[in-house]
Coordinates of C-alpha atoms in Angstrom, one line a residue:
Chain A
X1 CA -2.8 -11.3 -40.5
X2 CA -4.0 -7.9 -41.9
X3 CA -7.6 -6.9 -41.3
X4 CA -9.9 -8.5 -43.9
X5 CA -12.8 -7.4 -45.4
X6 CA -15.6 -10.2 -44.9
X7 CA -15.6 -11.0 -48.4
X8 CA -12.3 -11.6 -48.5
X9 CA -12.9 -14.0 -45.3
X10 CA -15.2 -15.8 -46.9
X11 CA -12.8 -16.2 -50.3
X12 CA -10.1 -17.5 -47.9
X13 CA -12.4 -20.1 -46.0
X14 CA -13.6 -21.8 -49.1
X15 CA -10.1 -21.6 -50.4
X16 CA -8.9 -23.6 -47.0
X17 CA -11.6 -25.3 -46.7
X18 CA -11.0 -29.0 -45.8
X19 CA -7.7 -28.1 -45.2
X20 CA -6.7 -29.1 -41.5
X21 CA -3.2 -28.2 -41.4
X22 CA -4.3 -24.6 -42.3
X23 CA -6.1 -24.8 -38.6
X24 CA -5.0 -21.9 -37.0
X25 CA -5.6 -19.5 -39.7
X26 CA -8.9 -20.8 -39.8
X27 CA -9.6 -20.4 -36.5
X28 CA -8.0 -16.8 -37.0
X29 CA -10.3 -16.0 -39.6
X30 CA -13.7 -17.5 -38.4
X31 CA -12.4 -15.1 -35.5
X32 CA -12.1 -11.7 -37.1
X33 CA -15.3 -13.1 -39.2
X34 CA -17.1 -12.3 -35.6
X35 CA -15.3 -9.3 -34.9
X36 CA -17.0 -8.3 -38.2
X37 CA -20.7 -9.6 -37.2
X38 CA -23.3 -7.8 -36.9
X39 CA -25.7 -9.8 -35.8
X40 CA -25.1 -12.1 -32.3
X41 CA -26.2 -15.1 -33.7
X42 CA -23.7 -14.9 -36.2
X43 CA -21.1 -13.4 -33.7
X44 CA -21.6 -16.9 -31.5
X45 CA -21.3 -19.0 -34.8
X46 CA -17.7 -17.3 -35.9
X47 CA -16.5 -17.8 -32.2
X48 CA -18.0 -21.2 -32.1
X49 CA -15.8 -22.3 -35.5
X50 CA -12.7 -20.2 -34.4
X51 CA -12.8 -22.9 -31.0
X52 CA -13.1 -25.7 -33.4
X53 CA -10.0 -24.8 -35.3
X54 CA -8.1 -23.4 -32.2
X55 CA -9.0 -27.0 -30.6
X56 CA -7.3 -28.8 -34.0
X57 CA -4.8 -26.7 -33.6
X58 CA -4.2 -27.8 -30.1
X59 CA -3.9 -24.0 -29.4
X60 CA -4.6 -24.1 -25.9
X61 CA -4.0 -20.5 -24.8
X62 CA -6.3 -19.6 -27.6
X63 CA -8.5 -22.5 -26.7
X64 CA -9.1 -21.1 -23.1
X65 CA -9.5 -18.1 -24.9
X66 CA -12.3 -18.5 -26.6
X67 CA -14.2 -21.0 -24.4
X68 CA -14.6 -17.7 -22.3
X69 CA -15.8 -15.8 -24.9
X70 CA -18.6 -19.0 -26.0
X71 CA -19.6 -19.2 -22.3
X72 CA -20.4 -15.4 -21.8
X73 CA -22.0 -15.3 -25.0
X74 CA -24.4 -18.6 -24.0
X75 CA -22.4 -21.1 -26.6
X76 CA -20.9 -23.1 -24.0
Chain B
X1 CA -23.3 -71.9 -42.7
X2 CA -23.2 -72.2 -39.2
X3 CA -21.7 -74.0 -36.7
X4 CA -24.0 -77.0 -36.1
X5 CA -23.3 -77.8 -39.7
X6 CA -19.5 -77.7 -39.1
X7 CA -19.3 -79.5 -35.8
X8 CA -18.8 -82.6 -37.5
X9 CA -15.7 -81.9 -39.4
X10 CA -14.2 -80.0 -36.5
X11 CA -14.7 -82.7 -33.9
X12 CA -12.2 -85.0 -37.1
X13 CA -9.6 -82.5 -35.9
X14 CA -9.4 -82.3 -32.0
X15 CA -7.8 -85.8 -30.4
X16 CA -4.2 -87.0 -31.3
X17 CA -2.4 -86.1 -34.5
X18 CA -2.2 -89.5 -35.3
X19 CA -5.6 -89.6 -37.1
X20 CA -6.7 -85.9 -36.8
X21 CA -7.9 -84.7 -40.2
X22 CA -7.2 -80.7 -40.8
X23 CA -9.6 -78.1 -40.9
X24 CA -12.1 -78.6 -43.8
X25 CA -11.5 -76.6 -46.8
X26 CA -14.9 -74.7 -46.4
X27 CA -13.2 -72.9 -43.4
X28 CA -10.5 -71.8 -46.4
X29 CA -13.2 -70.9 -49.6
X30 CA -16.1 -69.2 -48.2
X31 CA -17.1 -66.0 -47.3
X32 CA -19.3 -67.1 -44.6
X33 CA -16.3 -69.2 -42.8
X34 CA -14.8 -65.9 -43.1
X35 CA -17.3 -64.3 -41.5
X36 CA -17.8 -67.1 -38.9
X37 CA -14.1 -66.5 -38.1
X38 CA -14.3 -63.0 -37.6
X39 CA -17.1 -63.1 -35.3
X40 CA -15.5 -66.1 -33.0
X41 CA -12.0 -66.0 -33.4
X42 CA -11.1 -62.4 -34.1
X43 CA -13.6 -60.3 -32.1
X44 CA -14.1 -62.6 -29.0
X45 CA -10.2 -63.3 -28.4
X46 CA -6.7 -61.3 -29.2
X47 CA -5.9 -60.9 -32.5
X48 CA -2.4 -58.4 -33.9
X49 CA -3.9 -55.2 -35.7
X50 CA -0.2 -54.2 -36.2
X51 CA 2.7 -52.6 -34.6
X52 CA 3.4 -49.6 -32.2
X53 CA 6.4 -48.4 -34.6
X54 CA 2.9 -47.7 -37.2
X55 CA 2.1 -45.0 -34.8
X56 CA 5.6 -44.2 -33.6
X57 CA 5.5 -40.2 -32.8
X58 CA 2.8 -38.8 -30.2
X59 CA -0.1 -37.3 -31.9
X60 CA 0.1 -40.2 -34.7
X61 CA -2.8 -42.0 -35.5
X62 CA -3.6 -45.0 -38.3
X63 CA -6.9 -45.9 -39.4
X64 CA -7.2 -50.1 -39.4
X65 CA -9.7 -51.9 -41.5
X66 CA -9.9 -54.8 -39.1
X67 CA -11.6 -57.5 -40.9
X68 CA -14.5 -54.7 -42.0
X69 CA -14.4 -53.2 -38.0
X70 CA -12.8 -49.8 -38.3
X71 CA -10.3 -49.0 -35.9
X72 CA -7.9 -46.1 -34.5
X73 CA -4.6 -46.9 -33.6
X74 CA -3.1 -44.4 -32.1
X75 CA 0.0 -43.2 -29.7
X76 CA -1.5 -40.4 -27.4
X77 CA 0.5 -37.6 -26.4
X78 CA 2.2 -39.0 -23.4
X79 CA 3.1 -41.6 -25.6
X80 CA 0.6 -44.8 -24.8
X81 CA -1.1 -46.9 -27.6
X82 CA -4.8 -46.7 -27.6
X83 CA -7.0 -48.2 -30.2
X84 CA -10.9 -46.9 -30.7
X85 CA -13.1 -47.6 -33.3
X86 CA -12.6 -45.2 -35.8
X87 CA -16.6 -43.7 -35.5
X88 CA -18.0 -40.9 -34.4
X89 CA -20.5 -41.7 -31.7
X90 CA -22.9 -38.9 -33.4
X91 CA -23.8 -40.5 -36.4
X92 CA -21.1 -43.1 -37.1
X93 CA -18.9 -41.3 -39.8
X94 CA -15.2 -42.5 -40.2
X95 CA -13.2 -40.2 -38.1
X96 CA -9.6 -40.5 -39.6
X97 CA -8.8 -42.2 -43.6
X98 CA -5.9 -41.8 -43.4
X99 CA -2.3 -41.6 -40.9
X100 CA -1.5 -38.4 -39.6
X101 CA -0.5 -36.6 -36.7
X102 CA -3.3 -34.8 -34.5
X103 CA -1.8 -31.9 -32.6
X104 CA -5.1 -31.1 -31.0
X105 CA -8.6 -33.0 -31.3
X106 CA -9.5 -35.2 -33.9
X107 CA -12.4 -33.9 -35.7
X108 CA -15.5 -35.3 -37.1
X109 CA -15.3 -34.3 -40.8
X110 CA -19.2 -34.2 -40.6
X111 CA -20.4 -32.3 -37.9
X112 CA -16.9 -31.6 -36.3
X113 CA -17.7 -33.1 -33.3
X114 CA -13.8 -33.2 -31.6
X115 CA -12.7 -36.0 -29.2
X116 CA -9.5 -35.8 -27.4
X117 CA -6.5 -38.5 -27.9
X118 CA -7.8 -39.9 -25.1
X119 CA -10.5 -40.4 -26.7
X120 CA -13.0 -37.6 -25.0
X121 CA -15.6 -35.8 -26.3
X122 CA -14.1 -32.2 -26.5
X123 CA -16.1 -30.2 -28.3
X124 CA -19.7 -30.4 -30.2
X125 CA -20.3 -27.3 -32.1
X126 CA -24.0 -26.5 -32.7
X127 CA -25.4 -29.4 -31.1
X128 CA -27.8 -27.1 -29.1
X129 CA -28.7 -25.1 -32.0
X130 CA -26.1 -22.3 -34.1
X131 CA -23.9 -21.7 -31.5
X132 CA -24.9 -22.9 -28.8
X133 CA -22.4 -26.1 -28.2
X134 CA -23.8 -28.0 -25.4
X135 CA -27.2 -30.0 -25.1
X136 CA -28.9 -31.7 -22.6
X137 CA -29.3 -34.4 -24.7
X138 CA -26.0 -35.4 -25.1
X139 CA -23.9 -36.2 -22.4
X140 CA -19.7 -36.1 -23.3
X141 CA -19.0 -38.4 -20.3
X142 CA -20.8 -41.1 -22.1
X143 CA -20.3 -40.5 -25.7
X144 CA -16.5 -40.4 -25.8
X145 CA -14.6 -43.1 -28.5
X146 CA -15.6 -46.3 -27.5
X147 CA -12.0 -47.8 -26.8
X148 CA -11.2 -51.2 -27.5
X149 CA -8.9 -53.3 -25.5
X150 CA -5.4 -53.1 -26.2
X151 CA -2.6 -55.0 -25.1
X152 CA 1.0 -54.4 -26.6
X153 CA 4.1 -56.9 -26.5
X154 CA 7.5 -56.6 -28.6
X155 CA 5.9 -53.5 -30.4
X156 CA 3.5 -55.6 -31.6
X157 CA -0.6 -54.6 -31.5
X158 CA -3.1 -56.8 -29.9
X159 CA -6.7 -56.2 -29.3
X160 CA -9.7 -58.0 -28.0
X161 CA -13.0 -56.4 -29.6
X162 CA -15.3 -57.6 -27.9
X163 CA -13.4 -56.7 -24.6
X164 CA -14.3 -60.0 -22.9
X165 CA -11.2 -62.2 -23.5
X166 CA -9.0 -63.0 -20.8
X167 CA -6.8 -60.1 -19.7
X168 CA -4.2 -59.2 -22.0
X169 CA -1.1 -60.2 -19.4
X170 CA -2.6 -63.9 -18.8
X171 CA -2.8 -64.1 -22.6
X172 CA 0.8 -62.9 -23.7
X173 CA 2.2 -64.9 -20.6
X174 CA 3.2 -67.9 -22.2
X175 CA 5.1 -66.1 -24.8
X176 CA 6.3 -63.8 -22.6
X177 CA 7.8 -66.9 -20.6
X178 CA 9.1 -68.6 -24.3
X179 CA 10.6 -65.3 -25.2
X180 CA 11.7 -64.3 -21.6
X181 CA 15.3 -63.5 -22.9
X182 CA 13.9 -60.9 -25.6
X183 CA 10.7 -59.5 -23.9
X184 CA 12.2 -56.9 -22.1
X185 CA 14.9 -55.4 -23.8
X186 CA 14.4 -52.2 -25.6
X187 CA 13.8 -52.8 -29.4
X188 CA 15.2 -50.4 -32.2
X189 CA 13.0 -50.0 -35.2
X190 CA 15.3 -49.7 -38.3
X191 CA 16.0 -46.4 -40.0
X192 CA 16.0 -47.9 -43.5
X193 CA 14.9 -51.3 -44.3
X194 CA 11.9 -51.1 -42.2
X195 CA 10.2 -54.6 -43.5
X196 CA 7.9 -55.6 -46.3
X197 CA 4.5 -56.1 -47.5
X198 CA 3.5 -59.7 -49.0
X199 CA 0.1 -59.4 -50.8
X200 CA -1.3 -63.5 -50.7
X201 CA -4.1 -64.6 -52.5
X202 CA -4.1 -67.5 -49.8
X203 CA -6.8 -67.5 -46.2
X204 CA -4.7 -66.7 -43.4
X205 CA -4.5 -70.1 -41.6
X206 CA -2.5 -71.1 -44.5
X207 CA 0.1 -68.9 -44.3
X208 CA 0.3 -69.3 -40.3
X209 CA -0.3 -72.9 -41.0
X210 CA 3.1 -73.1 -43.1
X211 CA 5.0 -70.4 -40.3
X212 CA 4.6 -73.3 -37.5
X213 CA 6.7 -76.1 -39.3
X214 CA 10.1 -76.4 -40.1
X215 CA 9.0 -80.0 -42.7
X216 CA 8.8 -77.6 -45.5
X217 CA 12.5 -76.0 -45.1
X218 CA 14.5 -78.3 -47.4
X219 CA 12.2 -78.2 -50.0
X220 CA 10.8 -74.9 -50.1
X221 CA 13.6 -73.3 -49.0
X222 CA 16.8 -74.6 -50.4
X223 CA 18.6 -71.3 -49.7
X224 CA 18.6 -72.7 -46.0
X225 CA 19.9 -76.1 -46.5
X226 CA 23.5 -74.5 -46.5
X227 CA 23.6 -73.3 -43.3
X228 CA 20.2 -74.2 -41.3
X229 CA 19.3 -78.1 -42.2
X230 CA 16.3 -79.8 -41.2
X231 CA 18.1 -81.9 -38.3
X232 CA 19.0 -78.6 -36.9
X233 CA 15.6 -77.6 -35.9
X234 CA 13.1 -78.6 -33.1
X235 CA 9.3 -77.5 -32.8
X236 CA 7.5 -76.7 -29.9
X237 CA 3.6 -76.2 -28.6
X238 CA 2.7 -73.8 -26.2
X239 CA -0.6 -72.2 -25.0
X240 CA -1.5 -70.2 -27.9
X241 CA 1.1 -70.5 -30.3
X242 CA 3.1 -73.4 -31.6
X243 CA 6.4 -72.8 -34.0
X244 CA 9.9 -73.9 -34.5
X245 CA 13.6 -73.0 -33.6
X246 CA 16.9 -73.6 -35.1
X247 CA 20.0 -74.4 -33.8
X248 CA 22.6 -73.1 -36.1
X249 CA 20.9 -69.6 -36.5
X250 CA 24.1 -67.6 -38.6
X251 CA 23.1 -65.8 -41.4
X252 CA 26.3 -64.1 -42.5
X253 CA 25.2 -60.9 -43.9
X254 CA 28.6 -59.2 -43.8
X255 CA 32.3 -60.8 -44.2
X256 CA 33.6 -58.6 -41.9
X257 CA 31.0 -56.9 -39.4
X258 CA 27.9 -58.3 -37.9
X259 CA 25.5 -56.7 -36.1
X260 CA 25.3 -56.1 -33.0
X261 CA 23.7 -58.2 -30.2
X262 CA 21.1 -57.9 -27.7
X263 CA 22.6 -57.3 -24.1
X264 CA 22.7 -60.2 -21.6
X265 CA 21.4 -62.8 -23.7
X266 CA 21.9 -66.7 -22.5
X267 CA 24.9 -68.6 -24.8
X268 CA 22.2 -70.8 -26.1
X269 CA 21.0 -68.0 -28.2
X270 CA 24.6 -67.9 -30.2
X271 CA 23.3 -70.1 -32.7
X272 CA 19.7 -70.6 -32.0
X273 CA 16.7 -68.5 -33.2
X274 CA 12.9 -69.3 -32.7
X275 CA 9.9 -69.0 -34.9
X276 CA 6.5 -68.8 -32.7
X277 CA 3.1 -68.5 -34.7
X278 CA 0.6 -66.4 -32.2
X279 CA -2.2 -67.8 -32.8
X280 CA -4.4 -66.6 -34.8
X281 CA -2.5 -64.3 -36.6
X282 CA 1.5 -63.2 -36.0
X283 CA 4.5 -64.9 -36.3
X284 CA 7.5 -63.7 -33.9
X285 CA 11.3 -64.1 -34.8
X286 CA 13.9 -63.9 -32.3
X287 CA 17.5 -63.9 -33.2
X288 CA 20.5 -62.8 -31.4
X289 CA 20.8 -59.7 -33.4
X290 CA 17.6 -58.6 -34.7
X291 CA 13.7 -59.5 -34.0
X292 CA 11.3 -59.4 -36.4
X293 CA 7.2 -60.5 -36.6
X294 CA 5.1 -60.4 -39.5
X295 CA 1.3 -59.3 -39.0
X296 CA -1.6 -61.5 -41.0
X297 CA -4.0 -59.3 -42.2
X298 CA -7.0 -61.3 -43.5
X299 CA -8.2 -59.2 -46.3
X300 CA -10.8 -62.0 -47.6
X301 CA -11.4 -65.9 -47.5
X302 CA -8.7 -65.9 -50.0
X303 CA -6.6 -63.2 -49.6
X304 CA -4.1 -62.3 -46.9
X305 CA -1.8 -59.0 -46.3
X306 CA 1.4 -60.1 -44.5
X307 CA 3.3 -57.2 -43.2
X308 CA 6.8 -57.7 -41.7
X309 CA 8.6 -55.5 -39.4
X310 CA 12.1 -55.4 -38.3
X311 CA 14.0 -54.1 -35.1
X312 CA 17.0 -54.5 -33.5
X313 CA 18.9 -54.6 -30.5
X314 CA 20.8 -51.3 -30.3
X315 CA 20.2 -47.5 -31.9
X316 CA 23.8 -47.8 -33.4
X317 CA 22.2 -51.1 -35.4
X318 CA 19.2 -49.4 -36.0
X319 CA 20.2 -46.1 -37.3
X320 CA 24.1 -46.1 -38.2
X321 CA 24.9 -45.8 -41.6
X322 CA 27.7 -48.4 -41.1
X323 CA 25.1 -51.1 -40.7
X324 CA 22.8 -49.5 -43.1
X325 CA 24.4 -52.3 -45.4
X326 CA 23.3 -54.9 -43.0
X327 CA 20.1 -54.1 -42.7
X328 CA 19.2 -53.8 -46.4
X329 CA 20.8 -57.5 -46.6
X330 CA 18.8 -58.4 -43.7
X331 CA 15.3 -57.5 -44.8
X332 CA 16.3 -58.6 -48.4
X333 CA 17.1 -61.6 -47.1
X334 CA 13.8 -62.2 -45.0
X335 CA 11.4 -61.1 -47.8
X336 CA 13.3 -63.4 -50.1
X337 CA 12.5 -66.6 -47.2
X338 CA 8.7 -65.1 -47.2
X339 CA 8.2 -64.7 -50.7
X340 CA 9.7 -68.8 -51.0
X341 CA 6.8 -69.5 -48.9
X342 CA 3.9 -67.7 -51.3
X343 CA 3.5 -70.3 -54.2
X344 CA 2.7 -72.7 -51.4
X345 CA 0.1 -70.8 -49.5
X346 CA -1.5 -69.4 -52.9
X347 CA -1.2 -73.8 -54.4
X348 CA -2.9 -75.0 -50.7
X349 CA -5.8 -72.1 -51.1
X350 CA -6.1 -73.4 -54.9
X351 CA -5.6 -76.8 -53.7
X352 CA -9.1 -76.7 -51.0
X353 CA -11.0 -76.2 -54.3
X354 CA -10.7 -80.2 -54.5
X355 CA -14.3 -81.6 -53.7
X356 CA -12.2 -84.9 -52.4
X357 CA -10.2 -83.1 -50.4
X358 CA -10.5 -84.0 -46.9
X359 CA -8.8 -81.5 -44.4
X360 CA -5.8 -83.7 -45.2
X361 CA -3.5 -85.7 -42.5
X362 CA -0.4 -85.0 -40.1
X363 CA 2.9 -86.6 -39.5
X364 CA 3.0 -87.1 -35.5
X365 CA 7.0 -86.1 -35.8
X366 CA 6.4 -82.7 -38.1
X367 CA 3.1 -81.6 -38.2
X368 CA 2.4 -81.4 -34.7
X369 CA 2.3 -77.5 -34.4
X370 CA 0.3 -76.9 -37.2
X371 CA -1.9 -79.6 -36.0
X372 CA -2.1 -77.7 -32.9
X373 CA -3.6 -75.0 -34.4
X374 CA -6.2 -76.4 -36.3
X375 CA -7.2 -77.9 -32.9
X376 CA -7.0 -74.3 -31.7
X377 CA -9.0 -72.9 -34.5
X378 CA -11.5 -76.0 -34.1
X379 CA -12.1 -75.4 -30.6
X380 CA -12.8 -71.4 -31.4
X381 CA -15.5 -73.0 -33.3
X382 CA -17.3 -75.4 -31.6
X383 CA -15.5 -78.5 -32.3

C-alpha cells in the first residue's frame, strides 16, 4: 500500500471500521499510523492495534513481528 | 414453582405403566417448568446443541443460544469440536453473533480482548494502560474461554454445562452398543438436501414424546401404511433413550437406482431401520442407506425448533450429481413424515390447557417408551 498521509489513515480506519475481514489492512495501517507518530505513547498504541489485527488475521510472521516491537517498546 | 410442589405428581409417574399417569401439564405450560428444566435436566446432564457438520471447516464457529446460556461451537484448527460459552471473561460481552470462520483469534468486539481457538487468552490490548498490553492483574492462564464439556457421537453435539455429569463415553455407551453397526462408519453430510427446520409451537417433550412410539403411525401417518405397517415395528427401552424400529424399512425413492449402502452392515439391517429418542432432546435414524437425527431446540415452554440433518454412507451418495435426485426425494420425504407429526405436538401443547387434564394414561403394549421417558424426566426432577 502506498504511503499515506495520517489523515488519509484515519479516513480509511473509520471507513473499515468494524470490518474484520479487512484485518490485515487494518493492521497495515494502524502500522504506518506509528511509523507516522510522533509522540511514543501514540507510537505503542498504533503497534499495539496493528498486533490486534495482525492476530485476526492469523498473520503469524507479522504477528511475531510485532510482539517484538510491543516488547522493546514496554507494551508487552 | 418448585420441586416440593411437584413431587406429588411426579411420584404418579415412576412405578409400572400400568397405572403411571404422565407428566403433569404444568411441566408443558409454564415458564417456570421451563426454567426448572433447564436448570436440572439440561445443565446438570447431556443435552444435543447440534451437529459437527454446523461447524464443518476449521476455523468455523456458531454462536448457540442454549436455552438463554450462550455458547460457542466451534471446530478448531486441527479440526476438534470445542464448545465455550460465548463471553468474554473481561466483562461478559457476546464474543461471536453470528457463524464465521476465524483465521486468527476471536476478538472481543468491546475491548478486543483476543482468545485463541483453543480458547486462550491471546492478546489484551491496553489492559495495563494505552499500550501497555499486560497487567498484573490479569492473569491469561486463568482467564481463558471457560470451555464446556463436549462429547460428540454420529456428528451429533452433546454437552454437559455444568461439567459434572457422568463422562461423556459412559453416557453414549448404550447407544453406542444399540447402534454398534452404524457408530463407526464414516458419515457423509449431503451436498444438497442437507435437512430441514420444523418451527413447533409445542414443549419439547412432546415432540420427543411422539418420536418414541410407533402407536401413532397408522393414523398419523398414512403415507406409511403401504409399505411400513404397524405389525412391522417393535419398541425398545434402553438407558437413556427409548424408540422404535421397523422391519420392512424400503422406501423406494428411485425405480431404478438406490443408494448406496453402508459397508459391512449385518443382513438384519436389509429391511430394518431404528428410531431411538436420546433423551432429553435428539432423535437418531439409522437406515441402511442414509442416517439422519433431528436436534430439539427448546425455544420456550411452548415452542420448539427441530432441526434435521442428513448423511450418508459414501462421498459418491453424498456428493454425486447422479444421486442428487435421491437425496432431494429423501429429505422431501422425511420433512413430509415430520411435518405429519406437527398438528399433534402443537393439539397435545393446546390440549395441557385442560384444567381436568391429568398427565393422561399408557397402554403397557405401546406406550412403554414414552412412558419411559416421562419416568426419566420425573426422576431429573425429584420424583
Amino acid at each position: 500500500m502506498a504511503d499515506l498521509t495520517p489523515a488519509q489513515i484515519d479516513a480509511r480506519l473509520k471507513q473499515l471500521h468494524g470490518q474484520l475481514e479487512a484485518a490485515a489492512e487494518l493492521s497495515d495501517l494502524h502500522e504506518q499510523a506509528a511509523q507516522l507518530a510522533d509522540v511514543s505513547g501514540d507510537h505503542r498504541f498504533h503497534i499495539t492495534h496493528a498486533w490486534v489485527f495482525a492476530l485476526v488475521a492469523g498473520d503469524d510472521a507479522r504477528i511475531a513481528l510485532l510482539e517484538a516491537r510491543l516488547r522493546a517498546l514496554g507494551g508487552l | 414453582m418448585d420441586l416440593s410442589t411437584l413431587k406429588p405428581m411426579l411420584d404418579k409417574v415412576n412405578g409400572p405403566v400400568k397405572g403411571a399417569k404422565g407428566l403433569p401439564s404444568v411441566l408443558y405450560t409454564s415458564q417456570d417448568a421451563f426454567d426448572l428444566e433447564r436448570e436440572h435436566i439440561f445443565k446438570r446432564g447431556w443435552a444435543c446443541i447440534g451437529f459437527g457438520q454446523d461447524v464443518p471447516e476449521p476455523g468455523d464457529a456458531k454462536p448457540i443460544d442454549f436455552m438463554g446460556m450462550p455458547l460457542l461451537l466451534l471446530r478448531d484448527h486441527e479440526g476438534q469440536i470445542k464448545v465455550f460459552e460465548n463471553v468474554c471473561r473481561h466483562r461478559g460481552m457476546i464474543l461471536v453473533e453470528e457463524p464465521k470462520n476465524f483465521g486468527g483469534v476471536i476478538r472481543c468486539p468491546y475491548h478486543s480482548w483476543c482468545y485463541s481457538m483453543d480458547g486462550k487468552l491471546r492478546a489484551t490490548p491496553h489492559v495495563g494502560g494505552p499500550g501497555i498490553n499486560k497487567s498484573d492483574a490479569i492473569d491469561p492462564t486463568k482467564t481463558g474461554l471457560t470451555p464446556i464439556a463436549t462429547g460428540v457421537f454420529m456428528d451429533v453435539v452433546f454437552v454437559n454445562v455444568s461439567g459434572d455429569a457422568e463422562d461423556f463415553d459412559n453416557f453414549i455407551a448404550p447407544l453406542r452398543k444399540q447402534l454398534a453397526d452404524f457408530a463407526d462408519k464414516p458419515l457423509y453430510p449431503a451436498s444438497d438436501s442437507k435437512g430441514f427446520t420444523l418451527d413447533i409451537q409445542a414443549n419439547w417433550k412432546l415432540i420427543l414424546e411422539n418420536n418414541c412410539e410407533s402407536y401413532h403411525l397408522p393414523w398419523v401417518h398414512p403415507g406409511l401404511n403401504s409399505y411400513s405397517r404397524l405389525e412391522d415395528h417393535y419398541c425398545f427401552i434402553e438407558q437413556g433413550f427409548s424408540g422404535q424400529g421397523t422391519l420392512v424399512y424400503n422406501p423406494g425413492l428411485h425405480p431404478e437406482i438406490d443408494l448406496p449402502d453402508f459397508a459391512d452392515l449385518p443382513s438384519k439391517w436389509d429391511k430394518s431401520a431404528e428410531y431411538p429418542s436420546v433423551y432429553p432432546n435428539v432423535f437418531f435414524a439409522v437406515h441402511r442407506d442414509h442416517f439422519w437425527a433431528a436436534h430439539l431446540d427448546p425455544k420456550a415452554h411452548d415452542r420448539t425448533t427441530e432441526r434435521v440433518m442428513l448423511y450418508y454412507a459414501s462421498e459418491e451418495a453424498a456428493e454425486s450429481a447422479d444421486f442428487a435426485p435421491l437425496r432431494a426425494e429423501n429429505a422431501r420425504l422425511w420433512k413430509e413424515v415430520l411435518s405429519e407429526d406437527i398438528f399433534v405436538t402443537q393439539g397435545m401443547q393446546r390440549g395441557r390447557g385442560a384444567v381436568s387434564f391429568d398427565g393422561g394414561v399408557f397402554s403397557p403394549e405401546m406406550d412403554s417408551p414414552t412412558h419411559a421417558f416421562h419416568a426419566w424426566v420425573a426422576q431429573r426432577l425429584g420424583g
